[in-house]
PDB file of C-alpha atoms (C1' of nucleotides) in Angstrom:
ATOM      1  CA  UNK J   1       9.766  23.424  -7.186  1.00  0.00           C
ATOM      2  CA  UNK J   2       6.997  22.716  -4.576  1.00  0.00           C
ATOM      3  CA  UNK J   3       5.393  25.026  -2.016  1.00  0.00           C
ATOM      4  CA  UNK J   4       5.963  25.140   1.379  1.00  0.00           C
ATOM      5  CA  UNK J   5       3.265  22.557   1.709  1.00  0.00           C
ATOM      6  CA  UNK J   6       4.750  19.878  -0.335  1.00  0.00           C
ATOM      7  CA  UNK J   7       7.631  18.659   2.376  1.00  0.00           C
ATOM      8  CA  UNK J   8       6.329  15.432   2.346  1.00  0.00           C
ATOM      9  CA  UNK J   9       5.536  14.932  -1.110  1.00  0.00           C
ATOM     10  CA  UNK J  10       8.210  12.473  -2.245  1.00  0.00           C
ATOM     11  CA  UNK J  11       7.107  10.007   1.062  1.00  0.00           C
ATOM     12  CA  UNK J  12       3.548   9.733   0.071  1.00  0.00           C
ATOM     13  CA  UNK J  13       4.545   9.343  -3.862  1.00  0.00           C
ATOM     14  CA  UNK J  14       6.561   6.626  -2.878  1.00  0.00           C
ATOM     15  CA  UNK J  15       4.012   4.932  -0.806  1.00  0.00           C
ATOM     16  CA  UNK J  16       1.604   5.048  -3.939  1.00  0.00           C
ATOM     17  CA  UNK J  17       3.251   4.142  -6.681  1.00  0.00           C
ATOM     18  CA  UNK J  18       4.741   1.105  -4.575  1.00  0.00           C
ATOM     19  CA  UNK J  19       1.259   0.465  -3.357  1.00  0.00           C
ATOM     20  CA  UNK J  20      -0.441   0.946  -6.653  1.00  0.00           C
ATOM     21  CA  UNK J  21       2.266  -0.557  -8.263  1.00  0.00           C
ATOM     22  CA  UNK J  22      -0.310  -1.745 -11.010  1.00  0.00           C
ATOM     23  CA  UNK J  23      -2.042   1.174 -11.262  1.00  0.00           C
ATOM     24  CA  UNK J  24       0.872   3.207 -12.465  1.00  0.00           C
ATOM     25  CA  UNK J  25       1.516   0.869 -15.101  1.00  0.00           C
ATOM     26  CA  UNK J  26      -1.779   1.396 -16.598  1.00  0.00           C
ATOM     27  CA  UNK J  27      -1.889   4.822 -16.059  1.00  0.00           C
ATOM     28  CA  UNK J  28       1.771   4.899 -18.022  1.00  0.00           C
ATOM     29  CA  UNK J  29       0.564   1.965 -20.954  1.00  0.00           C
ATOM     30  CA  UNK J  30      -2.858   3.940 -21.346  1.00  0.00           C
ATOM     31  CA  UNK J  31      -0.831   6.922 -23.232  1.00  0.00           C
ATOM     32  CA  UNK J  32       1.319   4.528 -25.586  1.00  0.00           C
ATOM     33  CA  UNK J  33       2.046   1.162 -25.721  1.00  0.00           C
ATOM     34  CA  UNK J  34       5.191   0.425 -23.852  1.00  0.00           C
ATOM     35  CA  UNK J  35       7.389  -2.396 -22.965  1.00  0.00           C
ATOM     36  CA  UNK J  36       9.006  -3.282 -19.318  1.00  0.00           C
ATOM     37  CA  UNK J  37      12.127  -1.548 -19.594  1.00  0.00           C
ATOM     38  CA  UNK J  38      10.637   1.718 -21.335  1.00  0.00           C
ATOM     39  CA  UNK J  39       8.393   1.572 -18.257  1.00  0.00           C
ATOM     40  CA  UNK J  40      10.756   0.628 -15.893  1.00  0.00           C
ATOM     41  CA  UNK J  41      13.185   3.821 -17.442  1.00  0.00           C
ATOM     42  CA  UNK J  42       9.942   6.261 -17.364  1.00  0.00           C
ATOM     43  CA  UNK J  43       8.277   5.553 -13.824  1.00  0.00           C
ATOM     44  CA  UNK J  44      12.126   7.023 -12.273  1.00  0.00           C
ATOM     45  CA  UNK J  45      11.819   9.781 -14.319  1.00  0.00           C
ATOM     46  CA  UNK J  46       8.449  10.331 -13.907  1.00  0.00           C
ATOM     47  CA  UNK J  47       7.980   9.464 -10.700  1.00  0.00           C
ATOM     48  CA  UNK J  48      11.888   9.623  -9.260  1.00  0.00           C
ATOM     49  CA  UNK J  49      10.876   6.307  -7.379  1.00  0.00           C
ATOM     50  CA  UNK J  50      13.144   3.519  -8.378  1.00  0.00           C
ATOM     51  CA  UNK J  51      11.635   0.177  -9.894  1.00  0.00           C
ATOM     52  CA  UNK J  52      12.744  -3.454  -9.446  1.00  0.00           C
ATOM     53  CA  UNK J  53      12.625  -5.089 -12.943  1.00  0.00           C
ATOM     54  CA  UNK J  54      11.932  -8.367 -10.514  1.00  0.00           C
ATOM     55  CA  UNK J  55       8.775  -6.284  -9.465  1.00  0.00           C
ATOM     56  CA  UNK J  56       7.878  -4.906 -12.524  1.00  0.00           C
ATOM     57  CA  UNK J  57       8.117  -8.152 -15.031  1.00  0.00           C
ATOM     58  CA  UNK J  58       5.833 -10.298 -12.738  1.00  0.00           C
ATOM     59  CA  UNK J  59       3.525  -7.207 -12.381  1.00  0.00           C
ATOM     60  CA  UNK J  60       2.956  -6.921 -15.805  1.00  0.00           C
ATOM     61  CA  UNK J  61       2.068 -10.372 -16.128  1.00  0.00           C
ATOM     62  CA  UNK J  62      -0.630 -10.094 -14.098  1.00  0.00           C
ATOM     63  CA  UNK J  63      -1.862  -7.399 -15.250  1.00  0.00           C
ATOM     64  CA  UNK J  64      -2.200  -9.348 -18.905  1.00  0.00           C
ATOM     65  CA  UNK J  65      -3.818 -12.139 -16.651  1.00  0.00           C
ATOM     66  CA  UNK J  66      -6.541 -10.082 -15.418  1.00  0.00           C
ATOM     67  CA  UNK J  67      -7.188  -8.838 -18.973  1.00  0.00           C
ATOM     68  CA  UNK J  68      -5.951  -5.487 -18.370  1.00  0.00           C
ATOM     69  CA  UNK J  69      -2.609  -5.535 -20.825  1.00  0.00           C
ATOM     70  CA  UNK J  70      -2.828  -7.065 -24.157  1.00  0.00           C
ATOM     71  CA  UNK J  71       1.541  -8.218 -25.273  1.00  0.00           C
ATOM     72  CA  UNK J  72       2.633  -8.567 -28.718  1.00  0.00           C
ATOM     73  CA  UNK J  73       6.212  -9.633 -29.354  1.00  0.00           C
ATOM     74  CA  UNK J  74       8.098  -7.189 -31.246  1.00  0.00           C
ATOM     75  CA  UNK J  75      11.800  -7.327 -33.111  1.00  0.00           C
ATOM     76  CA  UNK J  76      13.332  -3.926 -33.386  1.00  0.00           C
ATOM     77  CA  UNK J  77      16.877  -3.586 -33.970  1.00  0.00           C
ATOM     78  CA  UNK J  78      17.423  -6.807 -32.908  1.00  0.00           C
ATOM     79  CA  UNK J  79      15.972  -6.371 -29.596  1.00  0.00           C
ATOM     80  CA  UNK J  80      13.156  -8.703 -28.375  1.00  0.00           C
ATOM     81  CA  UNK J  81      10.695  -6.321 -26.782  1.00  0.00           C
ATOM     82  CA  UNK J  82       7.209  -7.306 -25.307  1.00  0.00           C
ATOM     83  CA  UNK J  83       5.434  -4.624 -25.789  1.00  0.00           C
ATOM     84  CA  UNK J  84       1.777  -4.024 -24.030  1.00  0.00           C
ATOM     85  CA  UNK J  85      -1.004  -2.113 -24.709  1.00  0.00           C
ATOM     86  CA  UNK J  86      -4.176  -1.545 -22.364  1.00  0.00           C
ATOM     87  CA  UNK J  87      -7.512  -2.917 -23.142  1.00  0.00           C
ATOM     88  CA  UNK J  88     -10.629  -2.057 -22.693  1.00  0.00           C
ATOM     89  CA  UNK J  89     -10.759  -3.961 -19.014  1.00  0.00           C
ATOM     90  CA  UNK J  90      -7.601  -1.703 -18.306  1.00  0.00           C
ATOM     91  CA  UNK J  91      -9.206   1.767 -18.854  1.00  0.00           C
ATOM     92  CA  UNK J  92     -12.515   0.805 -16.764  1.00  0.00           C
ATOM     93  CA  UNK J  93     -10.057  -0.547 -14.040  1.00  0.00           C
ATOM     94  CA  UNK J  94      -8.021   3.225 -14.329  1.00  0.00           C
ATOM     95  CA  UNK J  95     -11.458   4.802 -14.339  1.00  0.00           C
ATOM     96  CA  UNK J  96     -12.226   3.372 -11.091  1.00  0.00           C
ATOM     97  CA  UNK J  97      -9.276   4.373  -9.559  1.00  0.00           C
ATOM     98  CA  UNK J  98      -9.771   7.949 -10.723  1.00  0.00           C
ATOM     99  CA  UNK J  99     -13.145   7.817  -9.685  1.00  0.00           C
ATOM    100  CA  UNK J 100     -11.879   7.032  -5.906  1.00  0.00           C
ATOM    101  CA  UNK J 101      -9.241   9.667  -6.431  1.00  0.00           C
ATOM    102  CA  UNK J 102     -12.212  12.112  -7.016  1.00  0.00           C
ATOM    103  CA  UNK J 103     -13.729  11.244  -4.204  1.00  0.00           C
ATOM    104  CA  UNK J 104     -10.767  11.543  -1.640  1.00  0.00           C
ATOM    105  CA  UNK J 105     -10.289  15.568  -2.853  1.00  0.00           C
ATOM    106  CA  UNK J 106     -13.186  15.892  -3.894  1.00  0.00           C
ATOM    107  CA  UNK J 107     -13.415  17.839  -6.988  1.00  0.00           C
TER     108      UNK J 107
ATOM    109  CA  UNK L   1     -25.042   3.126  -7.051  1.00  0.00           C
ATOM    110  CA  UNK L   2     -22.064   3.789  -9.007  1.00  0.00           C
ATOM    111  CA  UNK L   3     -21.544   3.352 -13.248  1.00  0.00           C
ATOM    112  CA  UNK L   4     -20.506   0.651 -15.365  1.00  0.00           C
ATOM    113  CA  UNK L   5     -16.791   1.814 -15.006  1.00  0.00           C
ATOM    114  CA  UNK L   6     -17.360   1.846 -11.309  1.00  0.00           C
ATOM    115  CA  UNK L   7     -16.951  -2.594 -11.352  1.00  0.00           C
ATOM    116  CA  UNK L   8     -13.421  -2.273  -9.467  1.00  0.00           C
ATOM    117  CA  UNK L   9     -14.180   0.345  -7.127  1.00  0.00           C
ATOM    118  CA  UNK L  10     -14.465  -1.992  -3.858  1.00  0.00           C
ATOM    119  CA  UNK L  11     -11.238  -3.370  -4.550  1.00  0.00           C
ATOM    120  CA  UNK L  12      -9.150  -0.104  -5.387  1.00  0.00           C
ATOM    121  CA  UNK L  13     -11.523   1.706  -2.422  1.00  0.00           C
ATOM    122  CA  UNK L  14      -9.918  -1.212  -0.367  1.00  0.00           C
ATOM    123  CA  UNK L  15      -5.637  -1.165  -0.876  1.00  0.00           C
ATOM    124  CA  UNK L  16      -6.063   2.720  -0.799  1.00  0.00           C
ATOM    125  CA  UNK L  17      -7.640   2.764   3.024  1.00  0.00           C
ATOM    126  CA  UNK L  18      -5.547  -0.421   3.833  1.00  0.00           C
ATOM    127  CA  UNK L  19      -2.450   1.089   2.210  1.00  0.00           C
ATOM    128  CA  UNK L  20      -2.950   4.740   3.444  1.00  0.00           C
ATOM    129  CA  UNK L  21      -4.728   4.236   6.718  1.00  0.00           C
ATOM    130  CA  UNK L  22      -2.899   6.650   8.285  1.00  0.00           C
ATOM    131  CA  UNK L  23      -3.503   9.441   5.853  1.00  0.00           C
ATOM    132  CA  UNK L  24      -7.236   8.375   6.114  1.00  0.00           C
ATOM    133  CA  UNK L  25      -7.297   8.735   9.656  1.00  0.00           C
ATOM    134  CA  UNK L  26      -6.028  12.359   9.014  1.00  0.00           C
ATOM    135  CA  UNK L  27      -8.511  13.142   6.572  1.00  0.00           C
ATOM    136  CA  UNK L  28     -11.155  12.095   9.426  1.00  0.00           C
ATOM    137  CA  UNK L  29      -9.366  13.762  12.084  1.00  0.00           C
ATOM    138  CA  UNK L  30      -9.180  16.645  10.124  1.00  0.00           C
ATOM    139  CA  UNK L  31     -13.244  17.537   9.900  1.00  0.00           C
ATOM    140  CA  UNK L  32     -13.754  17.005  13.736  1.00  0.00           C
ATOM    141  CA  UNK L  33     -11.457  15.804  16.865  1.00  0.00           C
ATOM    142  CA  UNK L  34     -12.372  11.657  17.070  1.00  0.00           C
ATOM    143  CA  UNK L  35     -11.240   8.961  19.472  1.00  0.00           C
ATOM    144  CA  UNK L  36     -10.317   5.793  18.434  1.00  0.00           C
ATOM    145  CA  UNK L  37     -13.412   3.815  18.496  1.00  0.00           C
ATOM    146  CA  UNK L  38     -15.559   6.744  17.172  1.00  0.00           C
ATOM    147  CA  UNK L  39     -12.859   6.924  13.986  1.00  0.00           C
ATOM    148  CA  UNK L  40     -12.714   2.645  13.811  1.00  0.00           C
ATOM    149  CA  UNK L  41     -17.279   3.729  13.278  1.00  0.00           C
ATOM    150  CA  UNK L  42     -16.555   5.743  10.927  1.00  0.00           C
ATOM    151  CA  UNK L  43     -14.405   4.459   8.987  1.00  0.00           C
ATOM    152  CA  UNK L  44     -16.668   1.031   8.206  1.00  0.00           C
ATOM    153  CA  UNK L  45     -19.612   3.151   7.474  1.00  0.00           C
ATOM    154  CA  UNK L  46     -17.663   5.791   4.853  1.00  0.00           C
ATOM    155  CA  UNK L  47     -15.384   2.998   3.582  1.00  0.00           C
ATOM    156  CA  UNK L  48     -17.381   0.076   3.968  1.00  0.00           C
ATOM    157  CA  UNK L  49     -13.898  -1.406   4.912  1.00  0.00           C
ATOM    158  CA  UNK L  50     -13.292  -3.455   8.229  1.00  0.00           C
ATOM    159  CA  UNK L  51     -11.201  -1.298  10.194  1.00  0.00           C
ATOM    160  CA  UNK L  52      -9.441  -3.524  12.902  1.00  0.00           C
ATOM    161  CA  UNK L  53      -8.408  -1.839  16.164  1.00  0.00           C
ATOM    162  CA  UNK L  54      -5.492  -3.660  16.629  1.00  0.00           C
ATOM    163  CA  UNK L  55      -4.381  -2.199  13.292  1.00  0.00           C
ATOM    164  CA  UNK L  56      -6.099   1.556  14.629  1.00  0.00           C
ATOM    165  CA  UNK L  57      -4.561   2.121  17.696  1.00  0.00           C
ATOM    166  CA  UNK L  58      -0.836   1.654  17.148  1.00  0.00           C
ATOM    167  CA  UNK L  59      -1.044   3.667  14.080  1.00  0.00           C
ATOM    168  CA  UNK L  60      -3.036   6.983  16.175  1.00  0.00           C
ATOM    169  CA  UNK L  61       0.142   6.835  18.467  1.00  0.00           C
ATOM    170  CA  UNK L  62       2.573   6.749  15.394  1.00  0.00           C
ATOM    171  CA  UNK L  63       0.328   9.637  14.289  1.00  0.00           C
ATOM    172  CA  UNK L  64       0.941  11.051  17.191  1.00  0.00           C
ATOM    173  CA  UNK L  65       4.828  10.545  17.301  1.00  0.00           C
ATOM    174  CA  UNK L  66       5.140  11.933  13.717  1.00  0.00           C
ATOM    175  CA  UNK L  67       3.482  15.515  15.338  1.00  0.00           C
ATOM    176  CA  UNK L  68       0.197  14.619  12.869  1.00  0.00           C
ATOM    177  CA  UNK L  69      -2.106  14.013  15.493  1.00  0.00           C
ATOM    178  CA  UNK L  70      -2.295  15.842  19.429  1.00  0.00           C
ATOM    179  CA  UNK L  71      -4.429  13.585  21.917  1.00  0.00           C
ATOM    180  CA  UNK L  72      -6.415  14.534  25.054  1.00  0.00           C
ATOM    181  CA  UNK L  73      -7.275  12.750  27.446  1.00  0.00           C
ATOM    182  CA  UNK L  74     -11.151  13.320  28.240  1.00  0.00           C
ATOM    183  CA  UNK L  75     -14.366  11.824  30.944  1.00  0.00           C
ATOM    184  CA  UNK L  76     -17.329  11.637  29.300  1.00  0.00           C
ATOM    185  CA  UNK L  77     -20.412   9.438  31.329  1.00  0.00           C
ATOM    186  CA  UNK L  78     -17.371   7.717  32.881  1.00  0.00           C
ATOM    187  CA  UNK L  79     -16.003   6.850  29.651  1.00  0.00           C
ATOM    188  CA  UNK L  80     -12.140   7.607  29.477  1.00  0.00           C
ATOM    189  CA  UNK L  81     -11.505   8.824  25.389  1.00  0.00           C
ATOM    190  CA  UNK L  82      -8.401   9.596  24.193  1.00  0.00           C
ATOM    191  CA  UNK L  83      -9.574  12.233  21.439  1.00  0.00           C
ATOM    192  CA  UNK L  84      -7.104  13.433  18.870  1.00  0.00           C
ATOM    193  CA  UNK L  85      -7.281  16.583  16.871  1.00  0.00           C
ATOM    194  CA  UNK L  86      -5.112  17.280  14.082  1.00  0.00           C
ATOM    195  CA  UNK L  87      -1.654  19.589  14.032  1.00  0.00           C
ATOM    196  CA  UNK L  88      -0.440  22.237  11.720  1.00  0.00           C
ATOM    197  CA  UNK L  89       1.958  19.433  10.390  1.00  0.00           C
ATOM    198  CA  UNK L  90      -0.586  16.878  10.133  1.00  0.00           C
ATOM    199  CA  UNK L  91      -2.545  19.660   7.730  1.00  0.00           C
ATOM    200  CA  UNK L  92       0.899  19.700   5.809  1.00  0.00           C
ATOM    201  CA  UNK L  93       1.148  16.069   5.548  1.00  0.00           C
ATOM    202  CA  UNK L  94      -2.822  15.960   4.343  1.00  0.00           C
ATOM    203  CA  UNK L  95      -2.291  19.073   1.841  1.00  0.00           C
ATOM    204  CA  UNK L  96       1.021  17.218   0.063  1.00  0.00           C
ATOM    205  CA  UNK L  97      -1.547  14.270  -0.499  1.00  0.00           C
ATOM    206  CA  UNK L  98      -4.116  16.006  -2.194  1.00  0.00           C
ATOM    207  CA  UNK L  99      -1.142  17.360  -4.537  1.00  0.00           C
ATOM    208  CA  UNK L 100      -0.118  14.174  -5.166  1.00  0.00           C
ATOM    209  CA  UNK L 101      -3.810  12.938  -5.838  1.00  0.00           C
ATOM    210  CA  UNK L 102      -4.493  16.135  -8.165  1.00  0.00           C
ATOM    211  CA  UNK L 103      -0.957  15.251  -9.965  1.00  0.00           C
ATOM    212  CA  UNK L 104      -2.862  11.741 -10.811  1.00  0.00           C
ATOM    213  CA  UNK L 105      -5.645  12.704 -12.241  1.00  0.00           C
ATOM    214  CA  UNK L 106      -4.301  16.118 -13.525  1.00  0.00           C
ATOM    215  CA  UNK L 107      -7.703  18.303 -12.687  1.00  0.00           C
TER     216      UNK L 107
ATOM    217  C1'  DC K   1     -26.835 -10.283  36.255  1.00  0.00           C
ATOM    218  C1'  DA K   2     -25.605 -11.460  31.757  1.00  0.00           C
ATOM    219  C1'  DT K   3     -24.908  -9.638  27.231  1.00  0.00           C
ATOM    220  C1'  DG K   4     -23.724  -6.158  23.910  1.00  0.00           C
ATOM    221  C1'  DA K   5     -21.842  -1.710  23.094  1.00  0.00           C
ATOM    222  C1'  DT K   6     -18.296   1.581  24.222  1.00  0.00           C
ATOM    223  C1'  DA K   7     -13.326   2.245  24.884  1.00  0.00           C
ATOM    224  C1'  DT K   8      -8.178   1.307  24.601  1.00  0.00           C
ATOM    225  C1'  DG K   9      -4.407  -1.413  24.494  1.00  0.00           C
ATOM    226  C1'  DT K  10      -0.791  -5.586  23.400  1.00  0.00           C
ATOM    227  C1'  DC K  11       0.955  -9.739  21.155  1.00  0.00           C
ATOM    228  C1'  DC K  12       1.927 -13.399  17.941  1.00  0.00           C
ATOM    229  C1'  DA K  13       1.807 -16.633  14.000  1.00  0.00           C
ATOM    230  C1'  DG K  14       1.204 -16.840   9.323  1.00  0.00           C
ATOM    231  C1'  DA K  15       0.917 -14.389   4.906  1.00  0.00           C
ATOM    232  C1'  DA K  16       2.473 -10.998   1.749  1.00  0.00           C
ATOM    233  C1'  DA K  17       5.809  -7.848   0.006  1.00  0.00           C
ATOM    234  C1'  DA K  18      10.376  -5.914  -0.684  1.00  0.00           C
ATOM    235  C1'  DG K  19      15.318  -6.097  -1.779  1.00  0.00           C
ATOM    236  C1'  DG K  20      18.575  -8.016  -4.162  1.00  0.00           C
ATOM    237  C1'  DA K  21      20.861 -11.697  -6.396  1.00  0.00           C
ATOM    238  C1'  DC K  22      21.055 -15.098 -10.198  1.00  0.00           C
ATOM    239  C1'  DA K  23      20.465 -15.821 -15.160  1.00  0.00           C
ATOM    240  C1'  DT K  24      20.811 -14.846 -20.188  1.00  0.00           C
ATOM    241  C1'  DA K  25      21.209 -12.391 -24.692  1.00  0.00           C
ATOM    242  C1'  DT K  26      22.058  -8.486 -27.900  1.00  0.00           C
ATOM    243  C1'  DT K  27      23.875  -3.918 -29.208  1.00  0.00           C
ATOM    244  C1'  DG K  28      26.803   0.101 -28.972  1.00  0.00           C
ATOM    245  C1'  DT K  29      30.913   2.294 -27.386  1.00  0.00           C
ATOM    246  C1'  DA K  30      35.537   3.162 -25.516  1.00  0.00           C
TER     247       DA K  30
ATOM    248  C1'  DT N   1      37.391  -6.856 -25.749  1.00  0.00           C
ATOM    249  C1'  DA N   2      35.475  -5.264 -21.880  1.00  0.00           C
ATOM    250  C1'  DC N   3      31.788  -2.422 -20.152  1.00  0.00           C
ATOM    251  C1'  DA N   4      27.400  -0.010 -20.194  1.00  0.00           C
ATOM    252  C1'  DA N   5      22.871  -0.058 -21.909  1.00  0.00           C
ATOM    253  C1'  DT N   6      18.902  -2.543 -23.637  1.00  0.00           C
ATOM    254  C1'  DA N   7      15.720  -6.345 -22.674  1.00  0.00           C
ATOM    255  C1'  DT N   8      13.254 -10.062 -19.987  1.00  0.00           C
ATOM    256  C1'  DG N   9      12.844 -13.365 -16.660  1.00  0.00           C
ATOM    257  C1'  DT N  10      13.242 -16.249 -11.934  1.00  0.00           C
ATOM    258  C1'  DC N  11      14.396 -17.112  -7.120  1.00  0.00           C
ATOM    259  C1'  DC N  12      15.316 -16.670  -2.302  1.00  0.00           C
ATOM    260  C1'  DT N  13      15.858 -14.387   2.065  1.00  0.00           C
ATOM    261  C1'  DT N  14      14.496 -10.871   4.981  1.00  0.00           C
ATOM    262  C1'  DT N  15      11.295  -7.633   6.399  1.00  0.00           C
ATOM    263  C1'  DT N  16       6.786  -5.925   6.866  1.00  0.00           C
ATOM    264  C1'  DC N  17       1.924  -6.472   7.307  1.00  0.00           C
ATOM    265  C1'  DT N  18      -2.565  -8.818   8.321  1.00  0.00           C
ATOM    266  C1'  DG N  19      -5.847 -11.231  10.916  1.00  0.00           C
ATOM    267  C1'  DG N  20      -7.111 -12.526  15.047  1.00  0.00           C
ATOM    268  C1'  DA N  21      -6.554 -13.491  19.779  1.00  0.00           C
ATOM    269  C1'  DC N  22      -5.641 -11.949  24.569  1.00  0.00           C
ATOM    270  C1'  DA N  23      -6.577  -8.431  28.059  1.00  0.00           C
ATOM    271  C1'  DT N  24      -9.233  -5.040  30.784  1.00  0.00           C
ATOM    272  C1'  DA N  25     -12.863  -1.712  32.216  1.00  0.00           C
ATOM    273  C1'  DT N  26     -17.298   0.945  32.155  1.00  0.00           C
ATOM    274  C1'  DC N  27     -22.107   1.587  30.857  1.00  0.00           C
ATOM    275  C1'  DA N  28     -26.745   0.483  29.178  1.00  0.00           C
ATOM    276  C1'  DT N  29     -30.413  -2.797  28.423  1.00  0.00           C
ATOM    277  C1'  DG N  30     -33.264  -6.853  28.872  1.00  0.00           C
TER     278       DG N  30
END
DNA sequence: CATGATATGTCCAGAAAAGGACATATTGTA
DNA sequence: TACAATATGTCCTTTTCTGGACATATCATG
């Protein structure tokens, strides 16, 4: 699946999505509009890193704090979902980070 | 110096040398064999991040413990350096983070 | 000869983060 | 009707990390 120099792939994916906990979120909300547990499902497939729903729930909220997420309540099937969608904040936030990504390889 | 997306750089610039400081010691180590102090230099003027060497030193010798790093001892005007240079599997380690980096922003 | 720069190292208290439990409610399935 | 999945939230303990101090030694400059 990887090349020979990808050994140590899954530690350093780990380390950044943990680190940039909040930064994955975006980068996931800035395709669609997703709730918690669609994220929460999506980030271990995406990512095969498994997320605390007591790490992701408070996350989000701060991300809506900082004006990054926008939530609107939504009823579907009888489910009360929260679901978030990234602002305008959000995407110069994400450009930022890609910007230092850019940087660090280079390209 | 940098574009109106560019607001949030500092802080993301920030938790990604605090977060990966090890893999940014590679990436330094990796141009040119560096000491500690010469690294700790270069690292406030590239970053523009305080780099304390109570944080810097402990982490070169777990670099070194991992196989990453390979230190010398060396005399230079009386000075006693411990210079590192950087292994085949600290190369690895560098070239599965720059996957993961490209896998981010998909370029 | 004192002060700042070079050079490397340890240690500890307080702050932050992680893991996991506690808590609740609905829906679908066996 | 129990169990798994969907859905969101809080809380507490343990572990990890951060900032800063303690410690030592040489060299260059005023």
């Amino acid at each position: 699946m990887f090349g020979l120099s990808e050994g140590y792939r899954e530690e350093i994916v780990g380390r950044v999505v943990r680190n940039l906990l909040d930064v994955q979120i975006l980068r996931l909300v800035e395709v669609e509009p997703l709730w918690g547990y669609r994220i929460k499902k999506q980030f271990e497939s995406d990512f095969n890193v498994k997320l605390r729903h007591g790490a992701l729930y408070p996350t989000l909220n701060v991300l809506e704090q900082r004006g990054f997420l926008l939530s609107r309540r939504q009823q579907k099937d009888g489910r009360a979902r929260k679901v978030y969608a990234i602002t305008t904040s959000g995407r110069e936030f994400l450009s930022s980070y890609y910007g230092v990504l850019r940087e660090q390889i280079r390209c």
